[in-house]
Amino acid sequence: MIEQYRNCIEACYLCAAACDNCAASCLQEENLEMMRDCIRLDIQCANICRLAAQFMALNSESAKKLCAVCAEICQQCGDECGKHQHDHCQDCSKACHRCAEECRKMAA
Amino acid sequence: MIEQYRNCIEACYLCAAACDNCAASCLQEENLEMMRDCIRLDIQCANICRLAAQFMALNSESAKKLCAVCAEICQQCGDECGKHQHDHCQDCSKACHRCAEECRKMAA
Amino acid sequence: MIEQYRNCIEACYLCAAACDNCAASCLQEENLEMMRDCIRLDIQCANICRLAAQFMALNSESAKKLCAVCAEICQQCGDECGKHQHDHCQDCSKACHRCAEECRKMAA
Amino acid sequence: MIEQYRNCIEACYLCAAACDNCAASCLQEENLEMMRDCIRLDIQCANICRLAAQFMALNSESAKKLCAVCAEICQQCGDECGKHQHDHCQDCSKACHRCAEECRKMAA
């Protein structure tokens, strides 16, 4: 693995797993009405994180551009999840914010 | 995260990263001719690992079936990569075999 | 493109697009409470359809096994979406059932 | 489906299928040595096309940004594939250039 990418790839995959888990858990919550944006952003965030991780591991020339878009979506998703008190939302918010930070460093 | 899935999700994402890295590195090797099957299986393995990890994190009823298919592809890819002496092939072979084992446990 | 795969690849991608659209549209519906299973299955179905299409276009030896799993998920998703009267659910149900049929033929 | 996205989603999925097919076919060509860049870009292009299509069908606020990155990768991949005379390369080049154009319109 390209050494410079290792932390960011790990953060992306941890974020993807946290977002998938959060989306599925939100869909079982009683207060579903409040979780619309959380689910919507979780779906997007999980999938861009997986693609960003793939492009880094492929050592693609386009990895930085993808990390820049990924950082923005992670930031949005982490901010939204952070508003909710469920454990899966709080865990997801942390994973998203960490991933946003790693992706910003990578995109710089 | 569903606790039972944690190890297998981690193994899937480590395997995906190793396969992506191996495919890209094989494409830069001098003895490209020998790497045809390795590249071909790396591409497939990376992508089914990402989907299996996603289905586990989503707590999908279909996760076990996907893990069963994933285990087979990981086994094939790990066996093929293991034939080559490049570090990226050997690393990938280990990640694939570990993932195959975790996926078999999950599918059982 | 491998000719035998053409119809099934097309059905998979049409199904993926219908499922993505249905999930996002469900998340904006007033009667969100009723749409839990629909959203949950849409997410899974869109993603397995994309992977099945990829494996067919790659002419993978594992394409048939993936189509078999894909057919089951498409059938479930199409049945669930068919219970709801929203246009996006009815459109999605048709796309899922058509894709289930194509995938079953492919897996046979 | 959001009407404005229909053509671009279709172009993305046709491009993804053409790139997957081209990558797998290149890996079976005699003159493999010449196909390194073609395979490398095919892998990247197929996967960003699928994500861009997903984001459009999800009606994501980030769809335009992803289409902008997708357009660049499609352009590169289409230019590279266009250098080779194999049918799968020429078909792929056309699908990539058409997708690049649709993605540029979408990103504008």
GROMACS .gro file of N, CA and C in nm, chain C:
model
  324
  217MET      N    1  -1.913  -0.600  -2.582
  217MET     CA    2  -1.987  -0.660  -2.472
  217MET      C    3  -2.023  -0.804  -2.505
  218ILE      N    4  -2.012  -0.892  -2.408
  218ILE     CA    5  -2.058  -1.029  -2.428
  218ILE      C    6  -2.208  -1.026  -2.455
  219GLU      N    7  -2.248  -1.076  -2.572
  219GLU     CA    8  -2.387  -1.058  -2.619
  219GLU      C    9  -2.489  -1.118  -2.522
  220GLN      N   10  -2.455  -1.235  -2.466
  220GLN     CA   11  -2.551  -1.304  -2.379
  220GLN      C   12  -2.586  -1.223  -2.254
  221TYR      N   13  -2.495  -1.132  -2.218
  221TYR     CA   14  -2.513  -1.055  -2.095
  221TYR      C   15  -2.587  -0.923  -2.117
  222ARG      N   16  -2.599  -0.882  -2.242
  222ARG     CA   17  -2.644  -0.744  -2.268
  222ARG      C   18  -2.777  -0.709  -2.200
  223ASN      N   19  -2.878  -0.793  -2.219
  223ASN     CA   20  -3.010  -0.762  -2.162
  223ASN      C   21  -3.006  -0.757  -2.009
  224CYS      N   22  -2.930  -0.847  -1.952
  224CYS     CA   23  -2.928  -0.854  -1.805
  224CYS      C   24  -2.852  -0.735  -1.746
  225ILE      N   25  -2.743  -0.695  -1.810
  225ILE     CA   26  -2.670  -0.576  -1.764
  225ILE      C   27  -2.760  -0.454  -1.771
  226GLU      N   28  -2.831  -0.441  -1.882
  226GLU     CA   29  -2.920  -0.325  -1.897
  226GLU      C   30  -3.029  -0.326  -1.789
  227ALA      N   31  -3.086  -0.444  -1.764
  227ALA     CA   32  -3.191  -0.455  -1.661
  227ALA      C   33  -3.136  -0.422  -1.523
  228CYS      N   34  -3.014  -0.464  -1.495
  228CYS     CA   35  -2.951  -0.435  -1.365
  228CYS      C   36  -2.931  -0.285  -1.344
  229TYR      N   37  -2.882  -0.217  -1.447
  229TYR     CA   38  -2.858  -0.074  -1.429
  229TYR      C   39  -2.988   0.006  -1.424
  230LEU      N   40  -3.089  -0.035  -1.503
  230LEU     CA   41  -3.219   0.032  -1.492
  230LEU      C   42  -3.278   0.011  -1.354
  231CYS      N   43  -3.258  -0.108  -1.299
  231CYS     CA   44  -3.309  -0.140  -1.165
  231CYS      C   45  -3.235  -0.058  -1.059
  232ALA      N   46  -3.104  -0.048  -1.073
  232ALA     CA   47  -3.025   0.031  -0.977
  232ALA      C   48  -3.072   0.177  -0.975
  233ALA      N   49  -3.092   0.233  -1.093
  233ALA     CA   50  -3.136   0.373  -1.101
  233ALA      C   51  -3.276   0.389  -1.041
  234ALA      N   52  -3.365   0.294  -1.067
  234ALA     CA   53  -3.500   0.301  -1.012
  234ALA      C   54  -3.498   0.288  -0.860
  235CYS      N   55  -3.412   0.202  -0.808
  235CYS     CA   56  -3.402   0.184  -0.662
  235CYS      C   57  -3.343   0.307  -0.593
  236ASP      N   58  -3.238   0.364  -0.651
  236ASP     CA   59  -3.180   0.487  -0.594
  236ASP      C   60  -3.286   0.597  -0.590
  237ASN      N   61  -3.354   0.614  -0.702
  237ASN     CA   62  -3.457   0.717  -0.711
  237ASN      C   63  -3.570   0.692  -0.611
  238CYS      N   64  -3.609   0.566  -0.596
  238CYS     CA   65  -3.717   0.530  -0.504
  238CYS      C   66  -3.675   0.557  -0.359
  239ALA      N   67  -3.553   0.520  -0.324
  239ALA     CA   68  -3.504   0.543  -0.187
  239ALA      C   69  -3.505   0.693  -0.154
  240ALA      N   70  -3.450   0.773  -0.245
  240ALA     CA   71  -3.443   0.917  -0.220
  240ALA      C   72  -3.583   0.978  -0.216
  241SER      N   73  -3.673   0.930  -0.301
  241SER     CA   74  -3.809   0.984  -0.304
  241SER      C   75  -3.888   0.941  -0.182
  242CYS      N   76  -3.871   0.816  -0.139
  242CYS     CA   77  -3.937   0.768  -0.016
  242CYS      C   78  -3.898   0.855   0.103
  243LEU      N   79  -3.772   0.895   0.107
  243LEU     CA   80  -3.722   0.976   0.220
  243LEU      C   81  -3.785   1.116   0.223
  244GLN      N   82  -3.856   1.152   0.117
  244GLN     CA   83  -3.927   1.281   0.115
  244GLN      C   84  -4.079   1.265   0.126
  245GLU      N   85  -4.127   1.143   0.140
  245GLU     CA   86  -4.271   1.119   0.148
  245GLU      C   87  -4.326   1.155   0.286
  246GLU      N   88  -4.453   1.194   0.289
  246GLU     CA   89  -4.518   1.225   0.418
  246GLU      C   90  -4.533   1.100   0.505
  247ASN      N   91  -4.574   0.992   0.440
  247ASN     CA   92  -4.599   0.867   0.516
  247ASN      C   93  -4.470   0.785   0.530
  248LEU      N   94  -4.369   0.848   0.584
  248LEU     CA   95  -4.235   0.786   0.591
  248LEU      C   96  -4.238   0.654   0.667
  249GLU      N   97  -4.320   0.653   0.772
  249GLU     CA   98  -4.331   0.535   0.859
  249GLU      C   99  -4.354   0.404   0.780
  250MET      N  100  -4.434   0.413   0.674
  250MET     CA  101  -4.468   0.295   0.594
  250MET      C  102  -4.355   0.253   0.499
  251MET      N  103  -4.256   0.339   0.481
  251MET     CA  104  -4.157   0.318   0.375
  251MET      C  105  -4.028   0.256   0.426
  252ARG      N  106  -4.024   0.219   0.554
  252ARG     CA  107  -3.899   0.167   0.612
  252ARG      C  108  -3.841   0.051   0.529
  253ASP      N  109  -3.921  -0.050   0.505
  253ASP     CA  110  -3.870  -0.168   0.433
  253ASP      C  111  -3.836  -0.136   0.289
  254CYS      N  112  -3.914  -0.046   0.232
  254CYS     CA  113  -3.890  -0.008   0.093
  254CYS      C  114  -3.752   0.058   0.079
  255ILE      N  115  -3.722   0.152   0.167
  255ILE     CA  116  -3.591   0.220   0.162
  255ILE      C  117  -3.478   0.121   0.188
  256ARG      N  118  -3.498   0.039   0.290
  256ARG     CA  119  -3.396  -0.060   0.328
  256ARG      C  120  -3.361  -0.152   0.211
  257LEU      N  121  -3.462  -0.203   0.144
  257LEU     CA  122  -3.439  -0.296   0.033
  257LEU      C  123  -3.387  -0.222  -0.091
  258ASP      N  124  -3.436  -0.100  -0.114
  258ASP     CA  125  -3.386  -0.020  -0.228
  258ASP      C  126  -3.234  -0.005  -0.221
  259ILE      N  127  -3.183   0.025  -0.101
  259ILE     CA  128  -3.039   0.048  -0.084
  259ILE      C  129  -2.961  -0.079  -0.122
  260GLN      N  130  -3.009  -0.192  -0.071
  260GLN     CA  131  -2.940  -0.317  -0.100
  260GLN      C  132  -2.950  -0.355  -0.247
  261CYS      N  133  -3.068  -0.338  -0.303
  261CYS     CA  134  -3.094  -0.382  -0.439
  261CYS      C  135  -3.011  -0.301  -0.540
  262ALA      N  136  -3.007  -0.169  -0.520
  262ALA     CA  137  -2.929  -0.084  -0.612
  262ALA      C  138  -2.784  -0.129  -0.617
  263ASN      N  139  -2.729  -0.164  -0.501
  263ASN     CA  140  -2.587  -0.193  -0.496
  263ASN      C  141  -2.551  -0.333  -0.546
  264ILE      N  142  -2.637  -0.431  -0.521
  264ILE     CA  143  -2.606  -0.563  -0.576
  264ILE      C  144  -2.629  -0.563  -0.727
  265CYS      N  145  -2.725  -0.486  -0.774
  265CYS     CA  146  -2.746  -0.477  -0.920
  265CYS      C  147  -2.622  -0.420  -0.989
  266ARG      N  148  -2.563  -0.317  -0.929
  266ARG     CA  149  -2.442  -0.259  -0.989
  266ARG      C  150  -2.328  -0.361  -0.991
  267LEU      N  151  -2.314  -0.439  -0.884
  267LEU     CA  152  -2.204  -0.536  -0.883
  267LEU      C  153  -2.230  -0.651  -0.981
  268ALA      N  154  -2.354  -0.696  -0.988
  268ALA     CA  155  -2.386  -0.804  -1.084
  268ALA      C  156  -2.357  -0.757  -1.226
  269ALA      N  157  -2.397  -0.634  -1.258
  269ALA     CA  158  -2.371  -0.579  -1.392
  269ALA      C  159  -2.221  -0.573  -1.419
  270GLN      N  160  -2.145  -0.530  -1.319
  270GLN     CA  161  -1.999  -0.522  -1.334
  270GLN      C  162  -1.940  -0.661  -1.361
  271PHE      N  163  -1.982  -0.760  -1.284
  271PHE     CA  164  -1.926  -0.894  -1.301
  271PHE      C  165  -1.961  -0.953  -1.438
  272MET      N  166  -2.081  -0.925  -1.487
  272MET     CA  167  -2.115  -0.973  -1.621
  272MET      C  168  -2.030  -0.904  -1.727
  273ALA      N  169  -2.014  -0.772  -1.716
  273ALA     CA  170  -1.935  -0.700  -1.817
  273ALA      C  171  -1.788  -0.740  -1.810
  274LEU      N  172  -1.744  -0.784  -1.693
  274LEU     CA  173  -1.607  -0.835  -1.678
  274LEU      C  174  -1.595  -0.980  -1.727
  275ASN      N  175  -1.708  -1.038  -1.763
  275ASN     CA  176  -1.713  -1.179  -1.805
  275ASN      C  177  -1.656  -1.272  -1.697
  276SER      N  178  -1.690  -1.240  -1.572
  276SER     CA  179  -1.639  -1.317  -1.458
  276SER      C  180  -1.702  -1.456  -1.447
  277GLU      N  181  -1.622  -1.552  -1.405
  277GLU     CA  182  -1.672  -1.688  -1.379
  277GLU      C  183  -1.773  -1.688  -1.263
  278SER      N  184  -1.772  -1.584  -1.182
  278SER     CA  185  -1.863  -1.577  -1.068
  278SER      C  186  -1.990  -1.500  -1.099
  279ALA      N  187  -2.007  -1.456  -1.223
  279ALA     CA  188  -2.123  -1.372  -1.256
  279ALA      C  189  -2.255  -1.443  -1.228
  280LYS      N  190  -2.262  -1.571  -1.261
  280LYS     CA  191  -2.389  -1.644  -1.240
  280LYS      C  192  -2.427  -1.653  -1.094
  281LYS      N  193  -2.327  -1.679  -1.008
  281LYS     CA  194  -2.358  -1.687  -0.865
  281LYS      C  195  -2.408  -1.553  -0.811
  282LEU      N  196  -2.348  -1.446  -0.860
  282LEU     CA  197  -2.391  -1.314  -0.815
  282LEU      C  198  -2.530  -1.283  -0.868
  283CYS      N  199  -2.559  -1.323  -0.991
  283CYS     CA  200  -2.693  -1.302  -1.047
  283CYS      C  201  -2.799  -1.378  -0.968
  284ALA      N  202  -2.763  -1.495  -0.916
  284ALA     CA  203  -2.859  -1.571  -0.836
  284ALA      C  204  -2.897  -1.495  -0.708
  285VAL      N  205  -2.797  -1.439  -0.640
  285VAL     CA  206  -2.826  -1.359  -0.519
  285VAL      C  207  -2.901  -1.233  -0.558
  286CYS      N  208  -2.860  -1.171  -0.667
  286CYS     CA  209  -2.923  -1.048  -0.713
  286CYS      C  210  -3.071  -1.072  -0.744
  287ALA      N  211  -3.102  -1.184  -0.807
  287ALA     CA  212  -3.242  -1.216  -0.842
  287ALA      C  213  -3.329  -1.221  -0.717
  288GLU      N  214  -3.277  -1.280  -0.610
  288GLU     CA  215  -3.356  -1.290  -0.486
  288GLU      C  216  -3.383  -1.153  -0.425
  289ILE      N  217  -3.280  -1.069  -0.422
  289ILE     CA  218  -3.297  -0.937  -0.362
  289ILE      C  219  -3.389  -0.851  -0.448
  290CYS      N  220  -3.375  -0.859  -0.579
  290CYS     CA  221  -3.465  -0.786  -0.669
  290CYS      C  222  -3.610  -0.829  -0.649
  291GLN      N  223  -3.631  -0.959  -0.632
  291GLN     CA  224  -3.767  -1.010  -0.611
  291GLN      C  225  -3.825  -0.953  -0.482
  292GLN      N  226  -3.747  -0.958  -0.375
  292GLN     CA  227  -3.793  -0.901  -0.246
  292GLN      C  228  -3.824  -0.753  -0.258
  293CYS      N  229  -3.732  -0.681  -0.321
  293CYS     CA  230  -3.748  -0.536  -0.332
  293CYS      C  231  -3.868  -0.502  -0.420
  294GLY      N  232  -3.882  -0.574  -0.530
  294GLY     CA  233  -3.995  -0.550  -0.620
  294GLY      C  234  -4.128  -0.580  -0.553
  295ASP      N  235  -4.132  -0.685  -0.471
  295ASP     CA  236  -4.256  -0.719  -0.399
  295ASP      C  237  -4.291  -0.611  -0.297
  296GLU      N  238  -4.192  -0.563  -0.224
  296GLU     CA  239  -4.217  -0.460  -0.123
  296GLU      C  240  -4.260  -0.329  -0.189
  297CYS      N  241  -4.186  -0.285  -0.289
  297CYS     CA  242  -4.220  -0.159  -0.357
  297CYS      C  243  -4.359  -0.166  -0.419
  298GLY      N  244  -4.398  -0.284  -0.467
  298GLY     CA  245  -4.528  -0.301  -0.531
  298GLY      C  246  -4.646  -0.276  -0.438
  299LYS      N  247  -4.620  -0.276  -0.306
  299LYS     CA  248  -4.729  -0.252  -0.209
  299LYS      C  249  -4.768  -0.105  -0.197
  300HIS      N  250  -4.682  -0.018  -0.250
  300HIS     CA  251  -4.703   0.127  -0.231
  300HIS      C  252  -4.745   0.192  -0.362
  301GLN      N  253  -4.832   0.293  -0.351
  301GLN     CA  254  -4.893   0.351  -0.471
  301GLN      C  255  -4.813   0.466  -0.533
  302HIS      N  256  -4.709   0.514  -0.465
  302HIS     CA  257  -4.630   0.623  -0.525
  302HIS      C  258  -4.575   0.579  -0.661
  303ASP      N  259  -4.570   0.672  -0.753
  303ASP     CA  260  -4.516   0.640  -0.887
  303ASP      C  261  -4.375   0.581  -0.878
  304HIS      N  262  -4.290   0.642  -0.791
  304HIS     CA  263  -4.152   0.592  -0.783
  304HIS      C  264  -4.147   0.449  -0.730
  305CYS      N  265  -4.242   0.411  -0.645
  305CYS     CA  266  -4.246   0.273  -0.595
  305CYS      C  267  -4.295   0.178  -0.705
  306GLN      N  268  -4.399   0.218  -0.775
  306GLN     CA  269  -4.451   0.132  -0.882
  306GLN      C  270  -4.348   0.115  -0.995
  307ASP      N  271  -4.282   0.224  -1.032
  307ASP     CA  272  -4.177   0.215  -1.135
  307ASP      C  273  -4.064   0.123  -1.089
  308CYS      N  274  -4.027   0.139  -0.962
  308CYS     CA  275  -3.918   0.060  -0.907
  308CYS      C  276  -3.957  -0.088  -0.902
  309SER      N  277  -4.080  -0.115  -0.863
  309SER     CA  278  -4.127  -0.254  -0.855
  309SER      C  279  -4.116  -0.322  -0.992
  310LYS      N  280  -4.156  -0.251  -1.096
  310LYS     CA  281  -4.146  -0.309  -1.232
  310LYS      C  282  -4.001  -0.335  -1.271
  311ALA      N  283  -3.916  -0.238  -1.245
  311ALA     CA  284  -3.774  -0.254  -1.280
  311ALA      C  285  -3.711  -0.370  -1.203
  312CYS      N  286  -3.750  -0.384  -1.076
  312CYS     CA  287  -3.696  -0.493  -0.993
  312CYS      C  288  -3.744  -0.629  -1.044
  313HIS      N  289  -3.871  -0.638  -1.074
  313HIS     CA  290  -3.923  -0.767  -1.120
  313HIS      C  291  -3.865  -0.806  -1.255
  314ARG      N  292  -3.846  -0.708  -1.342
  314ARG     CA  293  -3.784  -0.739  -1.472
  314ARG      C  294  -3.639  -0.785  -1.451
  315CYS      N  295  -3.569  -0.718  -1.361
  315CYS     CA  296  -3.429  -0.753  -1.335
  315CYS      C  297  -3.420  -0.890  -1.268
  316ALA      N  298  -3.512  -0.919  -1.177
  316ALA     CA  299  -3.514  -1.052  -1.113
  316ALA      C  300  -3.527  -1.161  -1.218
  317GLU      N  301  -3.613  -1.136  -1.316
  317GLU     CA  302  -3.636  -1.236  -1.421
  317GLU      C  303  -3.510  -1.255  -1.507
  318GLU      N  304  -3.448  -1.143  -1.547
  318GLU     CA  305  -3.326  -1.152  -1.628
  318GLU      C  306  -3.213  -1.221  -1.550
  319CYS      N  307  -3.204  -1.190  -1.422
  319CYS     CA  308  -3.097  -1.251  -1.341
  319CYS      C  309  -3.122  -1.400  -1.320
  320ARG      N  310  -3.247  -1.437  -1.304
  320ARG     CA  311  -3.277  -1.581  -1.291
  320ARG      C  312  -3.238  -1.656  -1.418
  321LYS      N  313  -3.269  -1.598  -1.534
  321LYS     CA  314  -3.229  -1.661  -1.661
  321LYS      C  315  -3.077  -1.676  -1.668
  322MET      N  316  -3.008  -1.571  -1.626
  322MET     CA  317  -2.861  -1.571  -1.631
  322MET      C  318  -2.803  -1.676  -1.536
  323ALA      N  319  -2.863  -1.688  -1.420
  323ALA     CA  320  -2.811  -1.778  -1.317
  323ALA      C  321  -2.840  -1.925  -1.350
  324ALA      N  322  -2.936  -1.947  -1.439
  324ALA     CA  323  -2.982  -2.086  -1.467
  324ALA      C  324  -2.871  -2.170  -1.531
   0.00000   0.00000   0.00000
